[in-house]
Coordinates of C-alpha atoms in Angstrom, one line a residue:
M2 CA 18.1 10.8 -22.6
G3 CA 20.9 13.3 -22.4
A4 CA 21.6 12.0 -18.6
N5 CA 24.5 14.4 -18.1
D6 CA 23.3 17.6 -20.1
G7 CA 21.2 19.6 -17.3
N8 CA 20.1 22.6 -19.9
S9 CA 18.6 19.2 -22.4
A10 CA 14.8 19.4 -21.2
E11 CA 15.3 23.3 -20.8
Q12 CA 16.0 24.0 -24.2
R13 CA 12.5 21.9 -25.3
N14 CA 10.5 24.9 -24.7
D15 CA 10.6 28.1 -24.9
N16 CA 8.4 29.6 -23.0
V17 CA 10.8 28.2 -19.8
S18 CA 12.4 31.4 -18.9
A19 CA 8.2 32.9 -18.8
A20 CA 7.6 30.3 -16.2
E21 CA 10.4 31.0 -14.0
K22 CA 9.8 34.5 -14.0
K23 CA 6.1 33.8 -12.2
A24 CA 6.5 32.2 -9.3
V25 CA 3.2 31.6 -9.3
V26 CA 0.7 30.5 -11.9
Q27 CA -2.7 31.9 -11.1
R28 CA -5.8 30.1 -12.2
E29 CA -8.0 32.3 -14.6
D30 CA -11.5 30.6 -12.9
D31 CA -12.5 28.5 -10.1
E32 CA -13.1 25.1 -12.2
V33 CA -11.1 22.6 -10.4
L34 CA -12.4 23.4 -7.1
H35 CA -15.7 23.3 -8.6
R36 CA -14.9 20.0 -10.0
D37 CA -13.8 18.6 -7.1
P38 CA -14.1 20.8 -4.2
G39 CA -14.1 18.9 -1.1
Y40 CA -10.8 17.0 -2.1
F41 CA -8.8 19.9 -2.7
Q42 CA -10.5 21.6 0.4
Y43 CA -9.2 18.7 3.1
Y44 CA -5.4 19.1 1.7
A45 CA -5.4 22.8 1.4
Q46 CA -5.4 22.5 5.3
L47 CA -2.2 22.4 7.0
Q48 CA -3.4 20.0 10.0
H49 CA -4.0 17.2 7.5
Q50 CA -0.5 17.9 5.4
Q51 CA 0.9 17.8 9.1
N52 CA -0.9 14.3 9.2
M53 CA 1.3 13.1 6.2
L54 CA 4.6 14.9 7.4
Q55 CA 4.6 13.7 10.6
D56 CA 4.6 10.1 9.3
Y57 CA 7.9 9.8 9.2
I58 CA 8.0 6.3 7.2
R59 CA 6.7 8.2 4.6
T60 CA 8.7 11.3 4.7
S61 CA 11.9 9.8 5.8
S62 CA 11.3 7.1 3.1
Y63 CA 11.1 10.0 0.5
R64 CA 14.0 11.9 1.5
S65 CA 16.2 8.6 1.2
A66 CA 14.9 7.9 -2.4
I67 CA 15.3 11.9 -3.3
V68 CA 18.5 13.3 -1.5
G69 CA 19.9 9.8 -1.6
N70 CA 20.2 9.8 -5.4
K71 CA 21.2 13.5 -5.9
D72 CA 24.4 12.8 -7.4
T73 CA 22.8 9.7 -9.4
L74 CA 19.9 11.5 -10.5
F75 CA 18.7 15.0 -9.3
R76 CA 21.9 17.3 -9.6
D77 CA 21.3 19.8 -12.3
R78 CA 18.0 18.3 -13.3
L79 CA 14.4 19.6 -14.1
V80 CA 12.1 18.2 -11.6
M81 CA 8.6 18.1 -11.4
D82 CA 6.6 17.7 -8.0
V83 CA 2.9 16.5 -8.8
G84 CA 0.6 17.3 -6.5
S85 CA 3.5 18.9 -4.1
G86 CA 1.0 20.1 -1.2
S87 CA 3.3 21.3 1.7
G88 CA 6.2 21.4 -1.0
I89 CA 8.4 18.8 1.0
L90 CA 9.0 16.7 -2.0
A91 CA 10.1 20.2 -3.8
F92 CA 12.2 20.7 -1.0
F93 CA 13.8 17.8 -0.9
A94 CA 14.6 18.4 -4.7
A95 CA 16.0 21.0 -3.6
Q96 CA 18.5 19.8 -1.2
A97 CA 19.5 17.3 -3.7
E98 CA 20.6 20.0 -6.2
A99 CA 18.0 19.7 -8.4
K100 CA 18.3 22.8 -11.7
H101 CA 14.7 23.7 -11.0
V102 CA 11.4 22.1 -9.5
Y103 CA 7.8 22.7 -11.0
A104 CA 5.6 22.3 -8.1
V105 CA 2.2 21.7 -9.3
E106 CA -0.7 21.8 -6.7
A107 CA -4.4 22.5 -7.3
S108 CA -5.2 23.0 -3.4
G109 CA -5.0 26.3 -1.4
M110 CA -2.0 25.2 -0.4
A111 CA 0.2 26.3 -3.5
K112 CA -0.1 29.9 -1.9
K113 CA 1.1 28.5 1.9
M114 CA 4.1 26.9 0.1
Q115 CA 4.4 30.4 -1.6
V116 CA 5.7 32.0 1.9
I117 CA 8.0 29.7 2.5
L118 CA 9.3 30.4 -0.8
D119 CA 9.1 34.2 -0.2
A120 CA 11.0 33.6 3.1
A121 CA 14.0 32.1 1.0
R122 CA 14.5 35.5 -0.7
P123 CA 13.6 38.1 2.2
A124 CA 13.3 41.7 1.4
E125 CA 16.6 43.7 2.0
G126 CA 17.7 43.6 5.7
L127 CA 16.1 40.5 6.7
E128 CA 17.6 36.9 7.2
A129 CA 16.7 34.1 4.6
R130 CA 15.0 31.1 5.8
N131 CA 16.1 27.7 3.5
G132 CA 18.3 30.0 1.5
Y133 CA 18.6 26.9 -0.7
L134 CA 15.4 27.0 -1.8
G135 CA 15.7 30.7 -3.5
G136 CA 15.0 30.8 -7.1
K137 CA 15.2 27.0 -7.3
I138 CA 11.5 26.3 -7.0
T139 CA 8.2 27.5 -9.2
V140 CA 4.9 27.0 -7.4
I141 CA 1.8 26.3 -10.1
N142 CA -1.8 26.6 -8.2
E143 CA -3.3 24.1 -11.0
K144 CA -4.2 20.8 -11.8
I145 CA -1.4 19.1 -13.7
E146 CA -4.4 18.5 -16.4
E147 CA -5.0 22.0 -16.7
P148 CA -4.2 21.9 -20.8
R149 CA -2.5 25.5 -20.7
L150 CA 0.5 24.2 -19.0
L151 CA 1.6 21.9 -21.2
T152 CA 2.7 25.3 -23.1
E153 CA 4.0 26.6 -19.6
I154 CA 6.3 23.9 -18.3
P155 CA 8.9 22.2 -20.3
K156 CA 9.9 18.4 -20.2
V157 CA 11.3 17.4 -16.9
D158 CA 13.9 14.8 -16.1
V159 CA 12.4 13.2 -13.0
I160 CA 8.8 13.4 -12.0
I161 CA 8.3 12.9 -8.0
S162 CA 5.2 12.7 -6.3
E163 CA 3.4 11.0 -3.3
P164 CA 0.1 10.0 -5.4
I165 CA -0.8 7.5 -2.7
G166 CA -4.4 6.4 -0.9
V167 CA -5.3 3.5 1.0
L168 CA -4.6 0.3 -0.5
L169 CA -2.1 2.1 -3.2
V170 CA -4.9 3.6 -5.3
H171 CA -7.7 5.3 -3.4
E172 CA -8.3 8.5 -4.3
R173 CA -7.2 8.4 -8.2
M174 CA -4.5 10.4 -7.9
L175 CA -2.1 8.1 -9.5
E176 CA -3.8 8.9 -12.5
S177 CA -2.3 12.4 -12.4
Y178 CA 1.0 10.7 -11.6
V179 CA 0.9 9.0 -15.0
Y180 CA -0.4 11.8 -17.1
A181 CA 2.3 14.0 -16.2
R182 CA 4.8 11.1 -16.8
D183 CA 3.2 11.0 -20.5
K184 CA 2.8 14.7 -21.0
F185 CA 5.4 15.8 -19.4
L186 CA 8.2 13.4 -19.0
A187 CA 11.3 13.8 -21.2
E188 CA 12.5 10.4 -23.4
G189 CA 14.6 8.1 -20.5
G190 CA 13.3 10.3 -17.6
A191 CA 12.4 9.0 -14.0
M192 CA 9.5 8.2 -12.2
M193 CA 10.2 8.6 -8.4
P194 CA 8.4 6.1 -7.1
S195 CA 9.1 3.9 -9.5
S196 CA 6.6 1.3 -8.6
G197 CA 4.3 -0.2 -6.5
V198 CA 3.0 -3.8 -5.1
I199 CA -0.7 -3.8 -4.1
H200 CA -0.9 -6.9 -1.2
L201 CA -3.8 -9.3 -0.3
A202 CA -4.1 -11.8 2.3
P203 CA -6.5 -14.1 3.7
L204 CA -7.7 -12.8 7.0
S205 CA -8.7 -14.1 10.2
D206 CA -10.2 -11.3 12.6
A207 CA -13.5 -12.8 14.7
A208 CA -13.0 -9.9 17.2
L209 CA -13.6 -7.2 14.1
W210 CA -16.4 -9.5 12.6
N211 CA -18.0 -9.9 15.7
E212 CA -17.9 -5.9 16.5
T213 CA -19.2 -5.3 13.1
I214 CA -22.2 -7.7 13.2
T215 CA -22.8 -6.0 16.6
K216 CA -23.4 -2.8 15.0
A217 CA -25.5 -4.0 12.5
R218 CA -27.5 -6.2 14.7
F219 CA -28.9 -2.3 16.4
W220 CA -31.1 -2.2 13.7
Q221 CA -32.8 -5.6 14.8
Q222 CA -34.1 -3.7 17.7
K223 CA -38.3 -3.8 17.9
G224 CA -38.8 -1.9 20.3
F225 CA -36.9 0.9 19.8
Y226 CA -38.8 4.1 21.9
G227 CA -41.8 2.2 20.2
V228 CA -40.0 1.8 17.0
D229 CA -39.4 -1.6 15.1
L230 CA -36.4 -1.2 13.1
N231 CA -35.9 -4.3 11.6
P232 CA -37.2 -2.8 8.2
Y233 CA -33.5 -1.1 8.0
F234 CA -31.5 -4.1 9.0
A235 CA -31.1 -5.6 5.4
T236 CA -29.5 -2.1 4.1
A237 CA -27.6 -1.8 7.2
F238 CA -26.0 -5.2 7.0
D239 CA -25.1 -4.5 4.1
E240 CA -23.6 -1.0 4.4
Y241 CA -21.4 -2.5 7.5
F242 CA -19.8 -4.9 5.6
R243 CA -19.2 -3.4 2.3
A244 CA -17.2 -0.8 4.0
P245 CA -13.3 -1.4 4.0
V246 CA -12.1 -1.2 7.7
V247 CA -8.8 0.9 7.8
G248 CA -6.4 0.4 10.6
C249 CA -3.9 -1.5 11.6
F250 CA -4.0 -5.1 12.5
S251 CA -1.2 -7.8 14.0
P252 CA 0.5 -10.3 11.6
T253 CA -1.1 -13.1 13.4
S254 CA -4.4 -12.8 11.9
L255 CA -3.1 -13.7 8.3
L256 CA -4.3 -17.3 7.1
G257 CA -1.4 -17.2 4.1
Y258 CA 0.9 -15.5 2.1
S259 CA -0.4 -12.6 -0.2
A260 CA -0.9 -12.3 -3.6
E261 CA 0.6 -9.5 -5.2
H262 CA -0.1 -7.0 -8.1
L263 CA 2.8 -4.7 -9.9
V264 CA 2.3 -1.4 -10.5
D265 CA 5.0 0.2 -12.9
F266 CA 4.8 3.7 -13.0
H267 CA 6.6 3.4 -16.0
T268 CA 4.8 1.6 -17.8
V269 CA 1.6 1.5 -16.8
S270 CA -1.6 2.9 -18.8
M271 CA -4.6 4.7 -17.7
D272 CA -6.8 1.8 -18.9
D273 CA -4.6 -0.4 -16.6
L274 CA -5.3 1.8 -13.8
K275 CA -9.4 2.1 -14.5
E276 CA -9.8 -1.6 -13.9
F277 CA -7.6 -4.7 -13.2
V278 CA -8.2 -8.3 -12.0
I279 CA -5.7 -9.7 -9.4
P280 CA -6.1 -13.7 -9.7
I281 CA -5.9 -15.0 -6.2
Q282 CA -4.4 -18.3 -4.9
W283 CA -3.7 -18.5 -1.3
E284 CA -2.2 -21.6 0.2
I285 CA -4.2 -21.8 3.8
K286 CA -1.0 -22.2 6.2
Y287 CA -4.0 -23.0 9.4
T288 CA -6.9 -24.5 10.2
G289 CA -9.7 -21.3 11.1
V290 CA -12.1 -19.6 10.2
M291 CA -11.5 -16.5 7.2
H292 CA -13.3 -13.4 7.8
G293 CA -12.1 -11.3 4.3
V294 CA -9.2 -10.0 2.9
A295 CA -6.2 -8.3 4.4
G296 CA -4.7 -5.2 2.1
W297 CA -1.7 -3.3 1.9
F298 CA 0.8 -1.9 -0.2
D299 CA 4.9 -1.7 -0.7
L300 CA 6.6 1.6 -3.3
T301 CA 9.8 0.9 -4.4
F302 CA 12.2 3.8 -5.3
Q303 CA 14.3 2.7 -8.2
A304 CA 16.2 5.0 -10.5
R305 CA 16.5 3.8 -14.4
K306 CA 19.1 3.4 -16.0
S307 CA 18.6 5.5 -18.9
A308 CA 17.8 8.0 -16.7
Q309 CA 21.1 8.5 -14.4
H310 CA 24.2 10.6 -14.5
S311 CA 27.5 8.6 -16.1
D312 CA 29.4 6.7 -13.9
T313 CA 27.0 7.1 -11.0
V314 CA 25.0 4.1 -8.9
A315 CA 21.3 4.3 -8.4
Y316 CA 20.2 4.1 -4.4
P317 CA 17.1 2.2 -4.1
T318 CA 14.6 2.5 -1.9
L319 CA 11.6 0.3 -0.5
M320 CA 9.0 1.5 1.6
S321 CA 6.4 -1.2 2.9
T322 CA 2.6 -0.5 4.6
S323 CA 2.8 -3.9 5.7
P324 CA 1.4 -5.3 9.4
Y325 CA 4.8 -6.5 9.9
S326 CA 6.5 -3.0 9.4
P327 CA 6.6 0.2 11.8
P328 CA 3.0 1.4 11.2
T329 CA 2.1 4.6 8.4
H330 CA -0.9 7.0 8.5
W331 CA -2.5 4.4 5.7
Q332 CA -2.3 2.0 7.8
Q333 CA -4.0 -1.3 6.5
V334 CA -7.2 -2.1 5.0
R335 CA -9.6 -5.2 6.1
L336 CA -12.4 -6.0 3.4
L337 CA -14.7 -8.8 5.5
F338 CA -16.9 -11.2 4.6
Q339 CA -21.1 -11.0 5.3
Q340 CA -20.4 -14.5 5.9
P341 CA -17.3 -15.8 7.0
L342 CA -15.3 -19.4 5.8
A343 CA -14.0 -22.3 7.1
V344 CA -11.0 -23.3 6.3
N345 CA -7.8 -26.1 6.5
A346 CA -4.9 -26.1 6.3
G347 CA -3.4 -27.1 3.0
Q348 CA -6.4 -25.8 1.4
V349 CA -6.1 -23.4 -1.3
V350 CA -8.3 -20.3 -2.0
R351 CA -9.1 -19.3 -5.2
G352 CA -10.4 -16.6 -7.2
T353 CA -10.4 -13.2 -8.2
I354 CA -10.1 -9.7 -6.9
S355 CA -11.3 -7.3 -9.3
M356 CA -10.6 -3.4 -8.9
K357 CA -12.6 -0.3 -11.1
V358 CA -13.0 2.9 -10.9
N359 CA -15.3 5.1 -9.5
D360 CA -16.8 8.2 -9.5
E361 CA -15.7 9.1 -5.7
R362 CA -12.0 9.1 -6.5
S363 CA -11.7 5.4 -5.3
Y364 CA -12.6 1.8 -6.4
D365 CA -15.3 -0.4 -6.4
I366 CA -14.1 -3.9 -5.0
L367 CA -15.1 -7.7 -6.2
A368 CA -13.9 -10.6 -4.7
E369 CA -15.0 -14.1 -5.6
L370 CA -13.4 -17.1 -3.8
I371 CA -13.4 -21.1 -3.2
A372 CA -11.6 -23.1 -0.9
L373 CA -10.5 -26.0 -2.7
D374 CA -8.5 -28.7 -1.7
K375 CA -4.4 -28.5 -3.0
A376 CA -5.4 -31.8 -5.1
E377 CA -8.3 -30.4 -6.4
S378 CA -6.9 -26.9 -6.6
V379 CA -4.2 -28.6 -8.9
Q380 CA -6.8 -30.4 -11.6
T381 CA -8.8 -27.0 -11.8
N382 CA -8.2 -24.8 -14.6
D383 CA -9.9 -21.3 -14.7
L384 CA -13.2 -22.3 -16.7
E385 CA -13.6 -25.3 -14.1
L386 CA -13.1 -22.8 -11.5
A387 CA -15.6 -20.4 -13.0
R388 CA -18.3 -22.9 -12.7
L389 CA -17.3 -24.6 -9.3
V390 CA -17.7 -20.7 -8.2
A391 CA -21.1 -20.6 -9.6
E392 CA -21.7 -23.7 -8.1
Q393 CA -20.4 -24.5 -4.9
K394 CA -22.3 -22.2 -2.4
S395 CA -21.4 -23.7 0.8
R396 CA -17.6 -23.3 0.2
T397 CA -17.5 -20.1 -1.8
R398 CA -17.4 -16.6 -0.8
S399 CA -17.9 -13.5 -2.5
G400 CA -18.0 -9.8 -1.5
M401 CA -18.3 -6.1 -2.7
W402 CA -16.6 -3.4 -0.8
Y403 CA -16.8 0.6 -1.7
L404 CA -13.1 1.9 -1.0
Q405 CA -14.4 5.5 -0.5
E406 CA -16.4 4.5 2.0
Q407 CA -13.7 3.3 4.4
V408 CA -14.1 3.2 8.4
Y409 CA -11.8 3.1 11.1
N410 CA -10.4 0.4 13.9
Y411 CA -7.8 1.4 16.0
S412 CA -8.3 -1.4 18.6
Y413 CA -4.8 -2.9 17.6
T414 CA -1.6 -1.2 19.3
G415 CA 1.2 -3.1 18.6
E416 CA 1.5 -5.5 21.4
T417 CA 0.6 -9.1 20.4
A418 CA 3.6 -11.0 22.3
E419 CA 6.1 -11.8 20.3
D420 CA 5.8 -15.5 21.5
A421 CA 2.2 -15.6 20.8
K422 CA 0.9 -18.9 19.3
P423 CA -1.5 -19.2 16.6
E424 CA -4.4 -20.7 18.3
L425 CA -4.7 -17.9 20.4
S426 CA -6.2 -16.2 17.2
N427 CA -8.2 -19.1 17.2
L428 CA -6.0 -20.6 14.2
Y429 CA -4.4 -24.2 14.3
M430 CA -1.5 -25.5 13.2
P431 CA -1.0 -29.0 11.3
V432 CA -0.2 -31.7 13.8
E433 CA 3.3 -31.8 11.7
G434 CA 4.0 -28.9 12.3
L435 CA 2.9 -28.5 15.7
L436 CA 5.1 -31.6 16.8
A437 CA 8.1 -30.4 14.7
E438 CA 8.2 -27.3 17.0
S439 CA 9.5 -29.6 19.8
A440 CA 11.7 -32.0 17.7
P441 CA 15.2 -32.8 18.2
T442 CA 17.4 -30.6 15.9
I443 CA 20.7 -32.8 14.8
D444 CA 23.1 -30.6 16.1
E445 CA 22.0 -30.6 19.9
G446 CA 23.8 -33.8 21.4
L447 CA 22.3 -36.6 19.4
Q448 CA 23.9 -40.0 18.5
P449 CA 25.8 -40.1 15.1
S450 CA 23.3 -42.9 14.9
V451 CA 20.1 -41.2 15.5
I452 CA 21.5 -38.4 12.4
S453 CA 21.6 -40.6 10.4
S454 CA 18.6 -42.1 10.8
I455 CA 16.6 -38.9 10.7
Q456 CA 18.8 -37.8 7.6
S457 CA 17.4 -40.7 5.8
L458 CA 14.0 -40.3 6.6
G459 CA 11.7 -38.4 3.8
D460 CA 10.0 -35.4 4.7
S461 CA 6.4 -37.5 5.0
S462 CA 8.4 -39.7 7.7
L463 CA 10.1 -37.1 10.1
V464 CA 7.2 -36.7 12.1
N465 CA 6.3 -40.1 12.6
Y466 CA 9.9 -41.2 13.9
L467 CA 10.4 -38.4 16.1
V468 CA 7.0 -39.2 17.8
S469 CA 8.2 -43.3 17.7
K470 CA 11.4 -41.8 19.5
P471 CA 11.6 -40.2 23.0
V472 CA 12.9 -37.0 23.0
T473 CA 14.5 -34.6 25.6
A474 CA 12.7 -31.4 26.3
S475 CA 15.3 -29.0 25.7
T476 CA 15.8 -30.4 21.6
H477 CA 14.2 -29.2 18.7
V478 CA 13.8 -29.6 15.0
S479 CA 13.3 -27.0 12.6
T480 CA 11.5 -28.7 9.5
G481 CA 10.0 -25.4 8.2
P482 CA 9.0 -21.7 8.8
Q483 CA 8.1 -20.8 12.0
S484 CA 4.3 -20.1 13.3
R485 CA 3.6 -17.0 12.1
A486 CA 2.6 -15.5 15.3
S487 CA 6.5 -15.0 15.8
G488 CA 6.3 -12.3 12.9
R489 CA 7.3 -8.7 14.7
N490 CA 4.6 -6.6 15.1
N491 CA 3.5 -3.4 14.3
N492 CA 5.3 -1.3 16.0
S493 CA 8.8 -3.0 15.9
N494 CA 11.9 -1.5 14.1
N495 CA 13.4 -5.0 13.8
N496 CA 14.3 -5.9 9.9
N497 CA 15.4 -8.8 10.0
S498 CA 15.3 -10.6 6.7
N499 CA 13.5 -13.8 6.0
N500 CA 12.3 -16.1 3.0
N501 CA 9.3 -14.8 1.8
N502 CA 10.3 -11.4 1.2
G503 CA 7.7 -9.7 3.9
T504 CA 5.0 -10.9 2.2
G505 CA 3.6 -14.4 4.1
P506 CA 2.7 -15.3 8.0
D507 CA 6.6 -15.7 9.1
A508 CA 7.9 -12.3 7.5
S509 CA 9.3 -9.2 9.3
A510 CA 9.6 -6.6 6.3
A511 CA 11.9 -4.0 6.0
T512 CA 10.0 -0.6 6.2
A513 CA 12.0 2.7 4.2
M514 CA 15.0 0.4 3.7
Q515 CA 18.2 1.4 1.6
V516 CA 19.1 -2.0 -1.0
E517 CA 22.6 -1.5 -1.4

């Protein structure tokens, strides 16, 4: 695209001036609200907008991504904000000196947003509030899919949006984001955010599982005021365990590194969003009980080279909702099995987790997983894996969850001790790793002959050698990642780097991190 020409997008449509003259484009009917009244009425309330604005990780990440790319991407550009809500992203774009911003919002928040814009251009004699907004933003009270907008909004250089729900995709606003890209983004333009990653990891959480089964067992009472409730139990059991549990949890609940599913907002298609399969291959780090699946997501804001002004450098931003990062209003999600699965350190859990859209602005999630020994996994192709999943019921677990039926659990407060050990969560390290925690390092006063002996041994012999030689209590050998219990808790702002990019048991992923 003509990245240096702020007028290029405006010239693509003869109706730009008409759109700019009219600050708010009113709906001709109430079809949008009638089609999805609950959703839009919810987001028309300032209390719900406040909940999102007060999420400092979310808000500061977006501001960093937008204002931080003022010179690179936004200055003198036409911008669209899809699902504008309170208008905060549109306001950030104005701060970044965008030429003009089209704020598309289907709910009643559009009228409330206009109040701020009117205050930026007050009547004579009144003081302007947020004067930098004056004449910069056009509010359009419609769904972006409204056909007549194709003639009322020009092609834009940048599309910004916060279309994200629990596990990235809940509420299905990403489809509107992609629709806007296909219909309104100029060739070579930028999407901010540019991509998202869904993370799914093996979870051990006995307390949550026990709490859930206890709720279900209420319906096993035989004499509840003279009524036998047992006929309800099967249905209640299914309802409780198919409901995703939203809330933060300790990173010490994870049995292994996460599987990742990348969604590139510049290239993903509508069909890609409506149904996708995430292959699972988790190497289990601890012996314990797997109670289900943990999920979260990351967002990346990276301006495309084709969209940047000449001779400028992009300012990338990463936002994570990982359990290793400070909490956000999205929190994380846990999907519980109806029956837990015992796993051993070194095993590999393989299978698939499928996600398919439903009519409730959300997704149905289906998991089919099996625990294999590592050598067995290496020898098992996908066809053989499907046979094992069908036949080996004792080590296979499947589950179905409906993302819109989410419930909430706020029992975790981020207070896990920094030196907490995995056995406190009923997770057990391999003996080799446990012994290595107290083994000597080669730089803590060992004699050269001892150093030479250690260096000459292979990994498989190192522990045996150390066990056979007396060592002092103050010595330590580091042979691999630390216990996952050393990961930072949910409220930590410590963004130490690590060797697994924030997706595994030893991670301390940075949130709202600016990548220089």
